[in-house]
Short mmCIF file of C-alpha atoms in Angstrom, two decimals:
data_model
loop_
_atom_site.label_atom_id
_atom_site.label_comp_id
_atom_site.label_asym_id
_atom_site.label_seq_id
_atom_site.Cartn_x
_atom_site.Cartn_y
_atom_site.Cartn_z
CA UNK Q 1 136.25 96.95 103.97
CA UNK Q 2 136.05 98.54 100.96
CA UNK Q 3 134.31 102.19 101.09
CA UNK Q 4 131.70 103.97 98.99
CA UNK Q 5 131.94 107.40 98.84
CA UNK Q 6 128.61 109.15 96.77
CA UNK Q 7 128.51 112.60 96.02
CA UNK Q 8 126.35 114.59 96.26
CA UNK Q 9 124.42 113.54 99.54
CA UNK Q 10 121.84 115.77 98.40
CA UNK Q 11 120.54 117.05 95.30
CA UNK Q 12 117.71 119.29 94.05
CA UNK Q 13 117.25 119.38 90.80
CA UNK Q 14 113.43 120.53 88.29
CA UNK Q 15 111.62 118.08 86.63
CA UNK Q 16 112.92 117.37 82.62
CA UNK Q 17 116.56 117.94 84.42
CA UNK Q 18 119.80 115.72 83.83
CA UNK Q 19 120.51 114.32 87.23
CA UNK Q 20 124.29 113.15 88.09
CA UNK Q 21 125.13 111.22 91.06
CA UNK Q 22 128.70 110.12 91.43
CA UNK Q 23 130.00 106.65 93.50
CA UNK Q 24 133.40 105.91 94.20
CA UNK Q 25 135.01 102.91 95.56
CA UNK Q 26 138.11 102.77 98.08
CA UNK Q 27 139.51 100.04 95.80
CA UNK Q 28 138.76 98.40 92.69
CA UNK Q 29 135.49 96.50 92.26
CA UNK Q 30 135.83 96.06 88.22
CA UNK Q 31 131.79 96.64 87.65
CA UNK Q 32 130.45 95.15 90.83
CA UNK Q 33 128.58 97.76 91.55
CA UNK Q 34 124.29 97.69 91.67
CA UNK Q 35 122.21 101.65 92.37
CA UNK Q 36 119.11 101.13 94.14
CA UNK Q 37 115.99 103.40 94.23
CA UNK Q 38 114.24 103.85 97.63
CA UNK Q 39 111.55 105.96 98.45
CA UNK Q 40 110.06 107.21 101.99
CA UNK Q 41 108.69 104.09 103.99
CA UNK Q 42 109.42 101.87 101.11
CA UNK Q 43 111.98 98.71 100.49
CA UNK Q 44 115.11 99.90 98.16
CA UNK Q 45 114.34 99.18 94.20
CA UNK Q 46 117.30 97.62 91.94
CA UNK Q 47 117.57 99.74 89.23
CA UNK Q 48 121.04 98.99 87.40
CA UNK Q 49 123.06 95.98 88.21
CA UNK Q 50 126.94 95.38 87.26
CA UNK Q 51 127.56 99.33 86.92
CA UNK Q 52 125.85 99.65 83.36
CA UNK Q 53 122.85 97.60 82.91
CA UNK Q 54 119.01 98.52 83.65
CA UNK Q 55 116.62 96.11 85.39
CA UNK Q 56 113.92 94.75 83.78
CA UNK Q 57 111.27 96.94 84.66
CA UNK Q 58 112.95 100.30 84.85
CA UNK Q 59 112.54 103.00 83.17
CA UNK Q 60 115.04 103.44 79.92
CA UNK Q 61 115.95 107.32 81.69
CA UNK Q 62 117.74 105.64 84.17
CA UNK Q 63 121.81 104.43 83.65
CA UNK Q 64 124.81 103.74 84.69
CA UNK Q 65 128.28 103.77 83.56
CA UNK Q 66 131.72 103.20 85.03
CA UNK Q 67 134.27 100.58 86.52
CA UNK Q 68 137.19 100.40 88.47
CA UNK Q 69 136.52 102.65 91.13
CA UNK Q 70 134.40 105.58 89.77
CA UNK Q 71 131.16 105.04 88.68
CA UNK Q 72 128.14 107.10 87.28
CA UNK Q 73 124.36 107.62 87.83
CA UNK Q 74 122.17 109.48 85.63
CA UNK Q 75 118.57 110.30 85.24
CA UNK Q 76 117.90 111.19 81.56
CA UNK Q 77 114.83 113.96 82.32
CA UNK Q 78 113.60 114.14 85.86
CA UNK Q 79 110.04 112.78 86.68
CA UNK Q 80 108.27 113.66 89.61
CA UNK Q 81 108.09 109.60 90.33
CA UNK Q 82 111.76 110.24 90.91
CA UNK Q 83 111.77 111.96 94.00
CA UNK Q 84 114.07 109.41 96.25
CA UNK Q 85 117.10 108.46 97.55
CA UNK Q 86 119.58 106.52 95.54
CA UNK Q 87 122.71 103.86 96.96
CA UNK Q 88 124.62 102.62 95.34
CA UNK Q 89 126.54 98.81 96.63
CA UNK Q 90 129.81 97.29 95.76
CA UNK Q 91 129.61 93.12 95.63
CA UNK Q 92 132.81 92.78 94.49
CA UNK Q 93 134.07 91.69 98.33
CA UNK Q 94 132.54 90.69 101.75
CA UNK Q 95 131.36 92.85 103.45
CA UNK Q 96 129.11 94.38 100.41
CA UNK Q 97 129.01 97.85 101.16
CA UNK Q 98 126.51 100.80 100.24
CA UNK Q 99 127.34 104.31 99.57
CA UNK Q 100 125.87 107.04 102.16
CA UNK Q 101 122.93 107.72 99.77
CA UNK Q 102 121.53 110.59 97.67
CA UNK Q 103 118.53 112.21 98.67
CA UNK Q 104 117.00 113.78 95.37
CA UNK Q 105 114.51 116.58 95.78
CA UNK Q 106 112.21 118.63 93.25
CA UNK Q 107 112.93 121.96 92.60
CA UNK N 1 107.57 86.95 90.20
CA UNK N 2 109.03 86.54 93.29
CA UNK N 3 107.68 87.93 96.85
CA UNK N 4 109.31 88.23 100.34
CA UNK N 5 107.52 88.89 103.62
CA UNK N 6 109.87 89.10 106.70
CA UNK N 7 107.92 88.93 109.83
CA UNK N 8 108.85 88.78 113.59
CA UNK N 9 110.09 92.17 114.81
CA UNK N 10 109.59 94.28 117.48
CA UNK N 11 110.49 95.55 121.12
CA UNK N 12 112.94 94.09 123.01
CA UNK N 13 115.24 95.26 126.18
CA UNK N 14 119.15 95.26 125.22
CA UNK N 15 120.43 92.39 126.16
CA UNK N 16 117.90 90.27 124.68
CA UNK N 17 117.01 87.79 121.48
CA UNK N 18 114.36 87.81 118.66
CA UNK N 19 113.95 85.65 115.34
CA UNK N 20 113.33 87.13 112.36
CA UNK N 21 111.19 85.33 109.47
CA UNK N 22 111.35 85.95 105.64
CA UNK N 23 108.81 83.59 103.88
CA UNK N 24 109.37 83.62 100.34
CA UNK N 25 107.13 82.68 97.36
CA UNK N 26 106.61 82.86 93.86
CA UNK N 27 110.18 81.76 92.74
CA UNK N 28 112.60 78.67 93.07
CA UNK N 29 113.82 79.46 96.53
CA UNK N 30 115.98 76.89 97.00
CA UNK N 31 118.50 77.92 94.58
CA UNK N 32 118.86 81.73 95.80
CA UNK N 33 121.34 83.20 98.18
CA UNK N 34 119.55 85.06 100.90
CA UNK N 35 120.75 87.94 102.32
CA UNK N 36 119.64 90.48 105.31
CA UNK N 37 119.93 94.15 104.99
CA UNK N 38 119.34 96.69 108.02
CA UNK N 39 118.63 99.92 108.13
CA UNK N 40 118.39 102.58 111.35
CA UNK N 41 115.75 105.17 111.67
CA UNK N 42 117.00 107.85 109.20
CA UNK N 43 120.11 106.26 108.00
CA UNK N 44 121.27 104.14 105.42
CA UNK N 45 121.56 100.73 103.99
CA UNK N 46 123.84 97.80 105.80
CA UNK N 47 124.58 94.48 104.57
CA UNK N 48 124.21 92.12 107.98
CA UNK N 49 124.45 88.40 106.64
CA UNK N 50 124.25 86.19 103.49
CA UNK N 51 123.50 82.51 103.13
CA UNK N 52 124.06 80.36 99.80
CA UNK N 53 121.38 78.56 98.36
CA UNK N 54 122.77 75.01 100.02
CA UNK N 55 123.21 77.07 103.34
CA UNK N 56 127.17 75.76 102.56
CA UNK N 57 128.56 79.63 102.56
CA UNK N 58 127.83 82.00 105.23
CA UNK N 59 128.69 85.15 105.99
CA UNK N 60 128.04 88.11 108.76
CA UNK N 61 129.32 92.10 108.71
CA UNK N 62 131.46 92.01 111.79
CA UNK N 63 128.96 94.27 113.77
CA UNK N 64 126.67 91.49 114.43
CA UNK N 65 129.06 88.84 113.71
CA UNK N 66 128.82 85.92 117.46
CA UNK N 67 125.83 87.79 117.93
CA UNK N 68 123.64 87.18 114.90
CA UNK N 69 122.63 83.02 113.29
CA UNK N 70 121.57 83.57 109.30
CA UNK N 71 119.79 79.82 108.22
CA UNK N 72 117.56 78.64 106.01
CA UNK N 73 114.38 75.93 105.36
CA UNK N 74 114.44 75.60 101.34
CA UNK N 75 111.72 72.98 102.59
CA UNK N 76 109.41 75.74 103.97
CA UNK N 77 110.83 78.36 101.53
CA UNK N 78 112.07 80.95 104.77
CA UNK N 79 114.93 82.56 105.74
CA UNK N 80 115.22 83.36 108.80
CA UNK N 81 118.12 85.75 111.63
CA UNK N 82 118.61 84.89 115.01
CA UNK N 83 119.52 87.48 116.81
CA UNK N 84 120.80 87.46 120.43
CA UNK N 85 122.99 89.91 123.13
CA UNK N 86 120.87 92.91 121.02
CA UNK N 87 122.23 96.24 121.37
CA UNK N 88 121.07 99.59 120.72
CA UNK N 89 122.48 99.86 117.76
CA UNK N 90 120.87 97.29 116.60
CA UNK N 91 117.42 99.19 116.41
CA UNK N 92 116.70 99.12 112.51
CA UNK N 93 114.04 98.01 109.75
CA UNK N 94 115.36 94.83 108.67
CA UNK N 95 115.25 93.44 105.22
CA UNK N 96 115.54 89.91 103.19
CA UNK N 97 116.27 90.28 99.90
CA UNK N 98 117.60 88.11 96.96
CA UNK N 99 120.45 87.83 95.04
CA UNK N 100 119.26 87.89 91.45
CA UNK N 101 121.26 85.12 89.93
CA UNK N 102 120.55 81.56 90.81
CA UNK N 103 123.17 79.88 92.58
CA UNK N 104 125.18 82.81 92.73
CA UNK N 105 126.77 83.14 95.93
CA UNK N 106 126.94 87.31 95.29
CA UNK N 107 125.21 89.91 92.87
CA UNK N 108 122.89 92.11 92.99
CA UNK N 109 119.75 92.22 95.18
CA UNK N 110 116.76 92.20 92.85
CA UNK N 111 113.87 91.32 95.42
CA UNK N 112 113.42 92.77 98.61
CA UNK N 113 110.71 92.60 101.33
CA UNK N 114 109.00 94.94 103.14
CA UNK N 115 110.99 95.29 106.11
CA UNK N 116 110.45 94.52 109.84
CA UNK N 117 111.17 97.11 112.43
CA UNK N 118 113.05 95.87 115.40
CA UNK N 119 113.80 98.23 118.14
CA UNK N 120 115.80 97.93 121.37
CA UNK N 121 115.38 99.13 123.93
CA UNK N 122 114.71 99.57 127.79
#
């Protein structure tokens, strides 16, 4: 199975921030790779699909970048509306796998 | 735009079975793969099954893998998991959700449902 290691688990960060998060794969998944939004008692959220590009519907602060095995989240300026946790999923083989997640907290 | 609404969880003693539902509206069911996500109280996202829009390519994570039946009624627009010998471990919310290209056997999932909570125990 191919693991996804995201770092940090954790993050707390004040609104208008740059946020990072960081998702690396055990092998190579080219840009198979979707980050998903999901907050408390809610279904996860498809943000960006194939590594780089944004869902129709989300905001333009969100992005993502990469391929290969590292890849790259990043929230332009931090909103309050942001307040989440974040996965990111590798499709690239069976079974599709999801990093640990990133719980993202206001300062 | 699409909608799912899974349906059909709940309490059950280890050892037993349930049926999940996903009824599915709003979009061309028929030529989606489906796909079930789970996830335990306080922990993350796991992939459990995927079925192909013709129901021809079918998959399972090898946790529930002889345990676990992933079909579909593109008639009635559902989805629906069978689940038998539950475990424990098996407690979790338990998505459907969509792979966002048609026909596409794999992708991302752009439409999820709300989740149904199944929990085992005795």
């Amino acid at each position: 199975d191919i693991q996804m290691t995201q770092s940090p688990s954790s993050l707390s960060a004040s609104v208008g921030d740059r946020v990072t998060i960081t998702c690396q794969a055990s092998q190579d998944i080219s840009y198979y790779l979707n980050w998903y939004q999901q907050k408390p008692g809610k279904a996860p959220k498809l943000l960006i699909y194939d590594a780089s590009n944004l869902e129709t519907g989300a905001p333009s602060r969100f992005s993502g970048s990469g391929s290969g095995t590292d890849f790259t989240f990043t929230i332009s300026s931090l909103q309050p509306e942001d307040i989440a946790t974040y996965y990111c999923q590798q499709y690239e083989n069976l079974p599709y796998t999801f990093g640990q997640g990133t719980k993202l907290e206001i300062k | 735009e699409g909608h799912l609404v899974e349906s059909g969880g709940g309490l059950v003693k280890p050892g037993g079975s349930l049926r999940l539902s996903c009824a599915a509206s709003g979009f061309n069911f028929r030529t989606y793969t489906m796909n079930w996500v789970r996830q335990a109280p306080g922990k993350g996202l796991e992939w459990v099954s995927s079925i192909s829009a013709t129901s021809r390519d079918i998959s399972y994570a090898d946790s529930v893998k002889g345990r676990f039946t992933i079909s579909r009624d593109n008639a009635k627009n559902s989805l629906y998991l069978q689940m038998d010998s539950l475990r424990a471990e098996d407690t979790a919310v338990y998505y459907c959700a969509r792979v966002g290209v048609p026909l596409a056997v794999a992708g991302n999932f752009d439409f999820w449902g709300q989740g149904t909570l199944v929990t085992v125990s005795s």
